[in-house]
Short mmCIF file of C-alpha atoms in Angstrom, two decimals:
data_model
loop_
_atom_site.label_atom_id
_atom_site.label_comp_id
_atom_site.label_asym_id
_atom_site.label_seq_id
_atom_site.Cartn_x
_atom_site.Cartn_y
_atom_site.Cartn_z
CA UNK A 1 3.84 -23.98 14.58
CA UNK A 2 4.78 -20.40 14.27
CA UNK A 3 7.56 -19.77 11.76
CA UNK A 4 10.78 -18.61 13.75
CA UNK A 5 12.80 -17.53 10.54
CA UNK A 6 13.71 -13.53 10.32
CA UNK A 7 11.36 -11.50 8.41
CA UNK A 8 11.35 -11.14 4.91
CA UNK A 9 13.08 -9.00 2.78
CA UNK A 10 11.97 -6.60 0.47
CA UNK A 11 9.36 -8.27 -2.27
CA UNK A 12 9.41 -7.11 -6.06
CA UNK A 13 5.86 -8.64 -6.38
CA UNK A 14 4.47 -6.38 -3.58
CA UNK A 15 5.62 -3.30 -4.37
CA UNK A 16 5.81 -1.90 -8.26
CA UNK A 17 9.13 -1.83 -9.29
CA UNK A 18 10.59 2.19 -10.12
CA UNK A 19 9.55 2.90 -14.15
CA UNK A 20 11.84 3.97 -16.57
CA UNK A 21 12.26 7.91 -15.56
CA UNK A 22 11.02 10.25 -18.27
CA UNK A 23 12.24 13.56 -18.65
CA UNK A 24 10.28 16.16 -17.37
CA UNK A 25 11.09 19.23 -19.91
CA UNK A 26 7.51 20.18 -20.26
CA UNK A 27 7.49 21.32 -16.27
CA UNK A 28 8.56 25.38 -16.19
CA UNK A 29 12.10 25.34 -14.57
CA UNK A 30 15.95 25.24 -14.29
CA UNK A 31 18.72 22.94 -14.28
CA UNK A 32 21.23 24.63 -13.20
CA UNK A 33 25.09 23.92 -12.92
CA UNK A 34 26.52 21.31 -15.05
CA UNK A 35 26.54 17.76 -13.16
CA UNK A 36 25.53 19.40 -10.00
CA UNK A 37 22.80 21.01 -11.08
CA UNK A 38 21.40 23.11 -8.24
CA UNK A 39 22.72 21.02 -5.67
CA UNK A 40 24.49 23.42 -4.08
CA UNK A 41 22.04 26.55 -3.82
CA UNK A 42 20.05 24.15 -1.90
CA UNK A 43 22.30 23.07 0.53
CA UNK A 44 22.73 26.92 0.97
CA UNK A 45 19.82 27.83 1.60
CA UNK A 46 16.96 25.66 1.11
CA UNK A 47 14.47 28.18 2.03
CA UNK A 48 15.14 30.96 -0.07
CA UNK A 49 16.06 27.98 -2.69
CA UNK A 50 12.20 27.03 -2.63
CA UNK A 51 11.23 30.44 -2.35
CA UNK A 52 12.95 31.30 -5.68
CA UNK A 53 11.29 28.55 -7.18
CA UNK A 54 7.74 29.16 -5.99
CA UNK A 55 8.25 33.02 -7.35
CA UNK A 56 9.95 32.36 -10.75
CA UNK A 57 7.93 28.82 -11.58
CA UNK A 58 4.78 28.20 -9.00
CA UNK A 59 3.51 25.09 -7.44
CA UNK A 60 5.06 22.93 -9.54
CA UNK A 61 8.64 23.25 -11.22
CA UNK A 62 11.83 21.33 -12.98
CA UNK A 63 14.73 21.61 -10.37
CA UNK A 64 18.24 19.10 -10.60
CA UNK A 65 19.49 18.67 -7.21
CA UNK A 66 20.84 15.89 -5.29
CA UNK A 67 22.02 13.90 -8.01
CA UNK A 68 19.19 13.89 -10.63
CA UNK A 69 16.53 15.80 -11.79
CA UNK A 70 13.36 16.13 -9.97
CA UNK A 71 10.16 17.58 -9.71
CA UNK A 72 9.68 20.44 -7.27
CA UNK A 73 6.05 20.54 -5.44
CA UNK A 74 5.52 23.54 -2.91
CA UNK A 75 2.38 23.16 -1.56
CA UNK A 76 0.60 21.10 1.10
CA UNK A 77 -1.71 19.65 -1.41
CA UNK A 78 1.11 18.28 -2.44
CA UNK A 79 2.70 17.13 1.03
CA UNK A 80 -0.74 15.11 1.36
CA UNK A 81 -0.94 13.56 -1.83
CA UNK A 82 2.96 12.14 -1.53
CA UNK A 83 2.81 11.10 2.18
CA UNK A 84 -0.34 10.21 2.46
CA UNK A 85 -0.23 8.21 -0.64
CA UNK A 86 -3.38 6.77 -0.53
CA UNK A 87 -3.01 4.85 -4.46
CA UNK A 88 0.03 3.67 -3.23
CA UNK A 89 1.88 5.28 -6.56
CA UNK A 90 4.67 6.64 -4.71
CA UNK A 91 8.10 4.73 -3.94
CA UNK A 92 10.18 5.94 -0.93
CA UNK A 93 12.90 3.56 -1.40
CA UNK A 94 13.20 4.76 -4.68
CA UNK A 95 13.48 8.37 -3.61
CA UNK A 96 15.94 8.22 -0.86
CA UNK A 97 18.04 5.63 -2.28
CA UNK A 98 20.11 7.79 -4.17
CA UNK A 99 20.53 9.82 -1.29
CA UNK A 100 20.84 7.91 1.41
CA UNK A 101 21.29 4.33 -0.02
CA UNK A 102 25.20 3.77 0.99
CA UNK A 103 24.23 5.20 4.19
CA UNK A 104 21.19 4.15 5.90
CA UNK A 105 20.47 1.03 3.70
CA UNK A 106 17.30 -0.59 4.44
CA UNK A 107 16.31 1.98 7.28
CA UNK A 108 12.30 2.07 7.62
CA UNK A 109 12.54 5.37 6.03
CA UNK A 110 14.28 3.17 2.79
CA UNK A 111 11.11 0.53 2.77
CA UNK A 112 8.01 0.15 0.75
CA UNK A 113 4.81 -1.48 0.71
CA UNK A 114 4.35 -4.84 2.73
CA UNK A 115 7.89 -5.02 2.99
CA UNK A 116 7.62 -1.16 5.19
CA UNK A 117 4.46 -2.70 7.15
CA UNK A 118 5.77 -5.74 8.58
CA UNK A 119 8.85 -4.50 9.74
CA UNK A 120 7.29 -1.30 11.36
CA UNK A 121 4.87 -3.34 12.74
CA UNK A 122 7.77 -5.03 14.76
CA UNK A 123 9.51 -2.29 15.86
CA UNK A 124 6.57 -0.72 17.65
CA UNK A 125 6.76 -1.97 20.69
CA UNK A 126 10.12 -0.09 21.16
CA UNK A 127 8.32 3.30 20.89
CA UNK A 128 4.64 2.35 23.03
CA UNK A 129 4.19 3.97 26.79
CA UNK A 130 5.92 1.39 28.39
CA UNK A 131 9.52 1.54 27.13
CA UNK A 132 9.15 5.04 26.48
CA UNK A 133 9.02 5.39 29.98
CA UNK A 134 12.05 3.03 30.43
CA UNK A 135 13.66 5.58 28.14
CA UNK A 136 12.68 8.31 30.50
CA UNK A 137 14.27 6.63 33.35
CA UNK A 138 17.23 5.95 31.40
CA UNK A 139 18.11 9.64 29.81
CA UNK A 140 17.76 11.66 33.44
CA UNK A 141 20.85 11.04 34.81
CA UNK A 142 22.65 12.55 31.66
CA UNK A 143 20.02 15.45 31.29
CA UNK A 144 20.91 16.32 34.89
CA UNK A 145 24.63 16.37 34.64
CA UNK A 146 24.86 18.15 31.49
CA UNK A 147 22.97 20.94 33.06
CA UNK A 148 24.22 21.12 36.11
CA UNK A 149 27.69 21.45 33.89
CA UNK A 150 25.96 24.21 31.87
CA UNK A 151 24.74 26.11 34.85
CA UNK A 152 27.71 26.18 36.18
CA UNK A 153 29.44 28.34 33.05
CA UNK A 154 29.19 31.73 32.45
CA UNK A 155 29.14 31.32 28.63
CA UNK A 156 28.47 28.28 26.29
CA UNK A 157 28.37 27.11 22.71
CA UNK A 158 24.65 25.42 23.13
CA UNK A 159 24.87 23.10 19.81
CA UNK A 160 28.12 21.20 20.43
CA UNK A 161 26.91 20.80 24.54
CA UNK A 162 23.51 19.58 23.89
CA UNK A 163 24.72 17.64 20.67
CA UNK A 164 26.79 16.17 22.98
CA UNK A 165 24.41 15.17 25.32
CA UNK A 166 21.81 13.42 22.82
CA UNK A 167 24.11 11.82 21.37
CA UNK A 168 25.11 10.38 24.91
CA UNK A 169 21.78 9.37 25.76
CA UNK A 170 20.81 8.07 22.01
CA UNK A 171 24.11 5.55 23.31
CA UNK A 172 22.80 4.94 26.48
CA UNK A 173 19.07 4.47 25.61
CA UNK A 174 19.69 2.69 22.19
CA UNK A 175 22.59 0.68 22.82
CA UNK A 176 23.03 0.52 26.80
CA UNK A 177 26.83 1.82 26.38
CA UNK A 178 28.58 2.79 29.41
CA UNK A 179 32.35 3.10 28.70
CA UNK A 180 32.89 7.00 27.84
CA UNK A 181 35.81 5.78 25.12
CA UNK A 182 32.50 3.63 23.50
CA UNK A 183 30.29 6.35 23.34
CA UNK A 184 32.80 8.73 21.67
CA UNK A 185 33.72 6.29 18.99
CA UNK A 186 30.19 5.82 18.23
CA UNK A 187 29.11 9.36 18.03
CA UNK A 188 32.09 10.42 16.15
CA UNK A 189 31.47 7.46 13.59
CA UNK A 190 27.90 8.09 13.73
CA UNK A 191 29.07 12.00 13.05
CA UNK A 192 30.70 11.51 9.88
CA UNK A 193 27.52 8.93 8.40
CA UNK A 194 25.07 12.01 8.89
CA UNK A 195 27.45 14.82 6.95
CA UNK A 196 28.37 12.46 4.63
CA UNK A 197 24.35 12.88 3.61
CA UNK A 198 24.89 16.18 1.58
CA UNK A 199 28.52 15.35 0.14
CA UNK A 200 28.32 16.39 -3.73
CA UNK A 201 31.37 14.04 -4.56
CA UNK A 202 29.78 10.70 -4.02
CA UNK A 203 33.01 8.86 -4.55
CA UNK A 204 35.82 7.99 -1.80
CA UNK A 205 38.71 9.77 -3.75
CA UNK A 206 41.18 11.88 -2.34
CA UNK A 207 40.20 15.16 -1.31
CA UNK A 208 37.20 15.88 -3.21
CA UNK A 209 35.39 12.84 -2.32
CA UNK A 210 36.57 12.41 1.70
CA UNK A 211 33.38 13.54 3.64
CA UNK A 212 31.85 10.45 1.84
CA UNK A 213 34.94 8.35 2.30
CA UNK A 214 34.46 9.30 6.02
CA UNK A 215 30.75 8.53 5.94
CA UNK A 216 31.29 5.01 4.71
CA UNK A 217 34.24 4.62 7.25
CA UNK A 218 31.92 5.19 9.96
CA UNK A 219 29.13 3.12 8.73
CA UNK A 220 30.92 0.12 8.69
CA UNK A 221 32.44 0.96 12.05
CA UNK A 222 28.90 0.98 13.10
CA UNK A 223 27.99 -2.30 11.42
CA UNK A 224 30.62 -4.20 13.32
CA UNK A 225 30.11 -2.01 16.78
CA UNK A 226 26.44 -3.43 16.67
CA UNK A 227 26.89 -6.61 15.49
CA UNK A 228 29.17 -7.42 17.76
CA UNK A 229 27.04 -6.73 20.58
CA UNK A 230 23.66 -8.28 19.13
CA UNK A 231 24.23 -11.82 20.73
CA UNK A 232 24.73 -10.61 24.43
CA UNK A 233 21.56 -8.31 23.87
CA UNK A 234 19.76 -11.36 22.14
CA UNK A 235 20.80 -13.38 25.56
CA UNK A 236 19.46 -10.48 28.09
CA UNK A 237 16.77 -8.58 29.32
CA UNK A 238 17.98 -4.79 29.22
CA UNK A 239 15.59 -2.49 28.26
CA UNK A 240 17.85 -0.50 25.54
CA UNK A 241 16.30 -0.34 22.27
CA UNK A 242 19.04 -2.44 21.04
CA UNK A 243 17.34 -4.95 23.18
CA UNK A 244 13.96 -4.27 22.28
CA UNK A 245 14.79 -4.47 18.48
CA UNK A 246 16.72 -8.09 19.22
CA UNK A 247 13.52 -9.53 21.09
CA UNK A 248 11.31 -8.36 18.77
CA UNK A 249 8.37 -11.12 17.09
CA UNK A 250 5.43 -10.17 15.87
CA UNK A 251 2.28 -13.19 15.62
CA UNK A 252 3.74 -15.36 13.70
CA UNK A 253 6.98 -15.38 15.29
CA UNK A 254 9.06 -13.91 12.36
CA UNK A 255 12.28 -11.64 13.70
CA UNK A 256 14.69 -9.04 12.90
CA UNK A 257 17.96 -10.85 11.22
CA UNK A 258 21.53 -9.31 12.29
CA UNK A 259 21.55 -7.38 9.57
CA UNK A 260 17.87 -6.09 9.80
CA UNK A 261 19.20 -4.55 13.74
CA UNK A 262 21.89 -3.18 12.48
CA UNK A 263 20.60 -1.59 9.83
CA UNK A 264 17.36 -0.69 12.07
CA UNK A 265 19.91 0.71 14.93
CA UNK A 266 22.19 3.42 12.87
CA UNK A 267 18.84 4.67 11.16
CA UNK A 268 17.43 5.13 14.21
CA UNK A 269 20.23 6.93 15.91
CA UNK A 270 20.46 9.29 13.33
CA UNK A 271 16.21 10.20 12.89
CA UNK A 272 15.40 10.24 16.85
CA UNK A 273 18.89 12.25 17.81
CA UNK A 274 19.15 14.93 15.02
CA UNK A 275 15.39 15.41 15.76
CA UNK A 276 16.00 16.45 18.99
CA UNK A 277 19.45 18.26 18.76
CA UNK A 278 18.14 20.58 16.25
CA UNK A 279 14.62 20.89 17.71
CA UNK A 280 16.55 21.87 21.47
CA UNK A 281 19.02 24.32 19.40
CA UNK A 282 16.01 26.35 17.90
CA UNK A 283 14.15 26.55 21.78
CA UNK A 284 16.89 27.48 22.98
CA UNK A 285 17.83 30.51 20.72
CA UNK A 286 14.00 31.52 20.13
CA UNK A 287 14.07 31.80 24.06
CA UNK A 288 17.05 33.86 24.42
CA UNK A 289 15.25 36.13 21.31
CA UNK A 290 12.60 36.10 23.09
CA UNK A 291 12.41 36.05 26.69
CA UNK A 292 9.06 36.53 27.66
CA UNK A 293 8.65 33.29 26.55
CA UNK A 294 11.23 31.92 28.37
CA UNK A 295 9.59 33.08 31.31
CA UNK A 296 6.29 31.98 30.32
CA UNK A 297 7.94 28.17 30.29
CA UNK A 298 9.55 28.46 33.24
CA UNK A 299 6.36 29.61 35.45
CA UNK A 300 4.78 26.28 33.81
CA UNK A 301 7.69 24.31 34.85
CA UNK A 302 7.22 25.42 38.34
CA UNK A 303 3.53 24.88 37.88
CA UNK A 304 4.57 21.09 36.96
CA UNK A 305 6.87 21.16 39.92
CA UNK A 306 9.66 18.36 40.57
CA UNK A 307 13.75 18.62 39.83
CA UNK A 308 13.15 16.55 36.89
CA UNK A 309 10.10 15.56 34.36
CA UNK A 310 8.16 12.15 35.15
CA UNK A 311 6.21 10.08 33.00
CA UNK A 312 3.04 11.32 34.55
CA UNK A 313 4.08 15.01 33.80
CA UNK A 314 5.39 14.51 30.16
CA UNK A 315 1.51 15.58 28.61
CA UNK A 316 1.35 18.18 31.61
CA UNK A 317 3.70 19.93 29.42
CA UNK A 318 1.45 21.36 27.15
CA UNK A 319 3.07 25.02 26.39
CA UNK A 320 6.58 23.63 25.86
CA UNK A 321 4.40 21.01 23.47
CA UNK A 322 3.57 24.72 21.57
CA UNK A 323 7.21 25.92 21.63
CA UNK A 324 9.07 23.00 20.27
CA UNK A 325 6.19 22.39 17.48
CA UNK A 326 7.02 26.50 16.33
CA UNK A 327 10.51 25.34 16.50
CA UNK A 328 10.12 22.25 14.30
CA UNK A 329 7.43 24.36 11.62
CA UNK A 330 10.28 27.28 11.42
CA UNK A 331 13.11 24.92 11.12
CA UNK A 332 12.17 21.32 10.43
CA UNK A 333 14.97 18.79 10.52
CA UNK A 334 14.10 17.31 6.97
CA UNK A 335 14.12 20.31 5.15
CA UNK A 336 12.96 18.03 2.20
CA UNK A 337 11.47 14.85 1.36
CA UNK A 338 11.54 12.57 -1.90
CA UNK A 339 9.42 9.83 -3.34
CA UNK A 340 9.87 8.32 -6.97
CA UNK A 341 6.71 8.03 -9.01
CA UNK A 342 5.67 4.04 -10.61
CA UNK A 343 2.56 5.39 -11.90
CA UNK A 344 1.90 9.28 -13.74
CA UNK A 345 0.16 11.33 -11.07
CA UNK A 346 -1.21 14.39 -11.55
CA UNK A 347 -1.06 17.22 -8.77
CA UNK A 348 -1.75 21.31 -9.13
CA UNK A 349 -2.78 21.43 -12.00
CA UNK A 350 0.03 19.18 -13.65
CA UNK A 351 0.81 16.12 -15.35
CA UNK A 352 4.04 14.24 -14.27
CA UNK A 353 5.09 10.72 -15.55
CA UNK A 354 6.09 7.38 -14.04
CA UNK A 355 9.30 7.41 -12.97
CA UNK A 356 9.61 11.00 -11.94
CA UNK A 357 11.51 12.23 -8.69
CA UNK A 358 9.60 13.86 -6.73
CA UNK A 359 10.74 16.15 -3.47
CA UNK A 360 8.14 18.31 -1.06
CA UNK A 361 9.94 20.62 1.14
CA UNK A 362 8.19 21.34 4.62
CA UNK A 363 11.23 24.02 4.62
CA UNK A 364 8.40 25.83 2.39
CA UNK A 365 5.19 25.16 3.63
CA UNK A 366 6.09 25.73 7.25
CA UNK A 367 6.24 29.05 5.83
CA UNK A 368 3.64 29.72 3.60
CA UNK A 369 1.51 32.50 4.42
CA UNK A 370 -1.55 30.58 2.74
CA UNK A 371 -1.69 28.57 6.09
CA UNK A 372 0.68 30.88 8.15
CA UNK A 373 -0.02 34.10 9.89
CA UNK A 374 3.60 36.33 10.08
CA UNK A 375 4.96 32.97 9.18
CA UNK A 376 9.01 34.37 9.72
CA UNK A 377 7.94 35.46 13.42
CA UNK A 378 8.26 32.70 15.95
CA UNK A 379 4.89 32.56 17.64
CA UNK A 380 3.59 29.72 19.36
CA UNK A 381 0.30 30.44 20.31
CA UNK A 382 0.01 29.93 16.55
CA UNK A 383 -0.27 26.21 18.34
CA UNK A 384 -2.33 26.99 20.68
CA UNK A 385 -5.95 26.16 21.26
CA UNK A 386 -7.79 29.38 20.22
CA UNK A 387 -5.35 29.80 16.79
CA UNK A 388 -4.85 25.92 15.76
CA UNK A 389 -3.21 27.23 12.41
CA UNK A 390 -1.79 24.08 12.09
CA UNK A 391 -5.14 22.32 11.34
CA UNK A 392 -5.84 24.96 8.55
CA UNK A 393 -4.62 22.19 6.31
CA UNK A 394 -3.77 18.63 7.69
CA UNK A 395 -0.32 18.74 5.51
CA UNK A 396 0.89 21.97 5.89
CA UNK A 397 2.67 20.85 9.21
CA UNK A 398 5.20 17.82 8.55
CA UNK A 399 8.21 17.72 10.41
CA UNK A 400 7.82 14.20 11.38
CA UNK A 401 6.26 13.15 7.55
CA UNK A 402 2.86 11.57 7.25
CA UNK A 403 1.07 8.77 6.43
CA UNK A 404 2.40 5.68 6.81
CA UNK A 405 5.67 7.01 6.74
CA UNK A 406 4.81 8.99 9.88
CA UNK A 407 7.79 8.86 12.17
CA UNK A 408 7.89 6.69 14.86
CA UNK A 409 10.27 7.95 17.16
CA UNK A 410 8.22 10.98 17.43
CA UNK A 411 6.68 10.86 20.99
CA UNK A 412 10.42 10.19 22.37
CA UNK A 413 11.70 13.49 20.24
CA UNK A 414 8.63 14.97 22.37
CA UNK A 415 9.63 13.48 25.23
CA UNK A 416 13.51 14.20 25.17
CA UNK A 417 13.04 17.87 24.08
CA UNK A 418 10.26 18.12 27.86
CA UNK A 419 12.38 16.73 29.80
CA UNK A 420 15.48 18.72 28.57
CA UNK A 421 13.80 21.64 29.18
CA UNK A 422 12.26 21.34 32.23
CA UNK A 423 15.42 21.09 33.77
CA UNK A 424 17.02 23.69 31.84
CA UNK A 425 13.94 25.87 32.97
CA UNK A 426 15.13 25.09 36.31
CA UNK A 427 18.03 25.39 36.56
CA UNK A 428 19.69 28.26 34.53
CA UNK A 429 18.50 31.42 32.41
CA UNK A 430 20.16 32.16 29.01
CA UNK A 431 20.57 35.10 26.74
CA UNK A 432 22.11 36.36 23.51
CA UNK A 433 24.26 39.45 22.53
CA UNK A 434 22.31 42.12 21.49
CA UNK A 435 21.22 42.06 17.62
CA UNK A 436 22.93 38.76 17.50
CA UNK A 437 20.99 36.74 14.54
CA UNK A 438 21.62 32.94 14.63
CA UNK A 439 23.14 32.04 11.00
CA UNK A 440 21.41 28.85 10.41
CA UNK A 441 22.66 25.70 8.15
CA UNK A 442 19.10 23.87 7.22
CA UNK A 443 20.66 21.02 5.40
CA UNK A 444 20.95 18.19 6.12
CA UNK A 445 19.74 18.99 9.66
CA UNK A 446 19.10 22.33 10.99
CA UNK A 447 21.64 23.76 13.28
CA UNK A 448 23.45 26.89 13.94
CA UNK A 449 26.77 27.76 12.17
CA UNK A 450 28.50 29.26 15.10
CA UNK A 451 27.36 26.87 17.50
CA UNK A 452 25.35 28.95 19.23
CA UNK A 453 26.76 30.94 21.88
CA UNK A 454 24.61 31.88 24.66
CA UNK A 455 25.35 33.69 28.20
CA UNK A 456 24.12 31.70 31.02
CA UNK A 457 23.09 32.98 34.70
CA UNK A 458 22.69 30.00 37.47
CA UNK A 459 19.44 29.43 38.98
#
């Protein structure tokens, strides 16, 4: 008889427990500010942050940022050998942990090993063609009345209006909310969890610690929020992934516990919406900036035909599948990614030991004229079938990661960001002030630091 018990947790014996970390003085670089380190001139600017370091130090260098000191690898060698990981020497729960630990505790990105497999394994059906399209069905509605709202203005601040709007359709498609007083609580709790991600002061005091303080506030408001609606979506048959998580067995039988959904839930609120708010924001502007492209899209949309994007029409898409992957390789969301070392590895040239920190920074290699013709211009036939830059090297394109890390909300970021902008397309034109330069924030996700303000003429 099948075992019915929840899946289990994360096994010492199958993955290799983090060594003791060794310093890494023999690696060329800096440490920076007392306690902080370099923390800061990251958060900045993480590209010109990497870019200093590739010029000053190469490849490979010493860096101390978030919270400990870490190896800094800039190339796509280097992406490949971490992601794909094929020794299995690199720990991901060790790497984010520090980071993201409090926050997103035992998200998939947070797993290891066998531990990483199984439950992966059971959340796939969420993501295949069939409740993707559920999804589909699901998010119209809001896509259509936030643009018709948009249209309808002569001005707008994109970033808050279309955060806005994923964030209402991550509550709708992920947890089936309704109420308009639910799905503010949850996105403003579910707010303060992501900026809480690059606080410094990783302490609840009193002013210099309350982002964090905030950040854990809303996490446990999230906890309960979910938990408390786990046994009604155990009991249905709604096609929310909130639902999909709660019915999921794999062959044996095993299940998510409780705790695994809600822990499952608010990391996957926070990877498939940030994804697609950022990856919208970027369109968006590099359309205004450019509006032969935004023409270009918009004859393909009428080529597609229909007032809104069908499952059928989702690969049909193909040119807007260019534009949002030049979006994503100028300004990924993850502007970085870490894994901790439990075995020395060597990589460029150099030798690093157990227990190092390593981070890769797609923020960099997006960029890198190696792989990258003009790599600051936006470009997207750079995608396209006669230029495929992107295959130049399988690793030098990773917004979504690799390996078996690969994100798996990825085809409904895809998804999302089509059938956005094929009503968009539609529906309104946009432009910018003249010589108006968007002032990006890259970390923790990229967005704009003025919102965005675009002019906006009905269709």
């Amino acid at each position: 008889m099948p075992d019915n018990s929840a899946i289990p947790r994360y096994c010492d014996a199958e993955v290799p427990p983090s060594a003791t970390r060794h310093d890494l003085r023999h690696v060329p670089g800096t440490s920076g500010l007392p306690i902080v380190g370099q923390t800061l001139e990251f958060l900045r600017d993480p590209l010109s942050f990497t870019r200093s370091q590739h010029r000053r130090f190469g490849n490979v260098s010493r860096v101390n940022f978030l919270f400990c000191e870490r190896a800094c690898l800039l190339s796509a060698d280097a992406n490949a050998l971490l992601l794909r990981d094929r020794e299995g020497i690199f720990s991901a729960h060790d790497g984010w942990t520090p980071i993201l630990g409090d926050l997103f505790p035992h998200g998939l990105m947070l797993r290891d090993g066998a531990d990483h497999k199984h439950h992966r394994r059971l959340m796939q059906p969420a993501f295949r063609k069939e409740a993707l399209d559920a999804y589909l069905e699901r998010m119209q509605p809001h896509i259509q009345a936030a643009v018709r709202a948009w249209a309808g203005q002569s001005q707008l601040h994109f970033y808050p209006a279309v955060k806005k709007l994923t964030l209402g359709i991550a509550a709708d498609c992920f947890l089936g909310l309704e109420l308009q007083s639910e799905i503010d609580a949850v996105n403003s709790a579910f707010t303060d969890v992501v900026e809480a991600s690059t606080a410094v002061v990783r302490v609840p005091i009193p002013l210099a610690g309350r982002k964090y303080a905030r950040g854990l506030r809303g996490r446990r408001f999230l906890e309960d929020f979910i938990a408390a609606r786990i046994p009604d979506h155990r009991r249905g048959t709604a096609n929310d992934l909130l639902s999909q998580l709660c019915h999921a067995r794999d062959e044996e039988g095993a299940h998510y516990s409780d705790e695994d959904v809600v822990n499952h839930m608010i990391f996957l609120m926070m990877a498939a919406h940030d994804t697609t708010t950022s990856a919208l924001t970027t369109i968006v502007y590099a359309l205004a900036a450019h509006p032969e492209w935004q023409q270009r899209l918009r004859a393909d949309v009428a080529r597609i035909g229909g007032e809104r994007l069908s499952p059928e029409q989702v690969e049909a898409a193909a040119l807007t599948n260019q534009v949002l992957r030049e979006a994503l390789r100028l300004y990924p969301p993850l502007t970085t990614m870490v894994r901790q070392a439990t075995r020395p590895f060597s990589i460029d040239g150099v030798d690093l030991p157990a227990g190092t920190s390593a981070a890769i920074f797609p923020v960099f290699t997006h960029r890198d004229p190696q792989w990258w013709s003009e790599p600051d211009s936006f470009d997207p036939e750079r995608f396209g079938p006669d230029r495929a830059e992107h295959r130049r090297h399988p690793f030098a394109w990773v917004p979504f990661g690799g390996g078996a890390h690969m994100c798996l909300g990825l085809h409904f970021a895809e998804m999302q960001v089509k059938a956005v902008m094929h009503v968009m397309l539609r529906q309104m034109a946009w432009t910018v002030d003249a010589g108006y330069t968007m002032p990006y924030q890259l970390a923790p996700i990229a967005k704009p630091r003025d919102g965005l303000p675009i002019r906006i003429e009905s269709r």
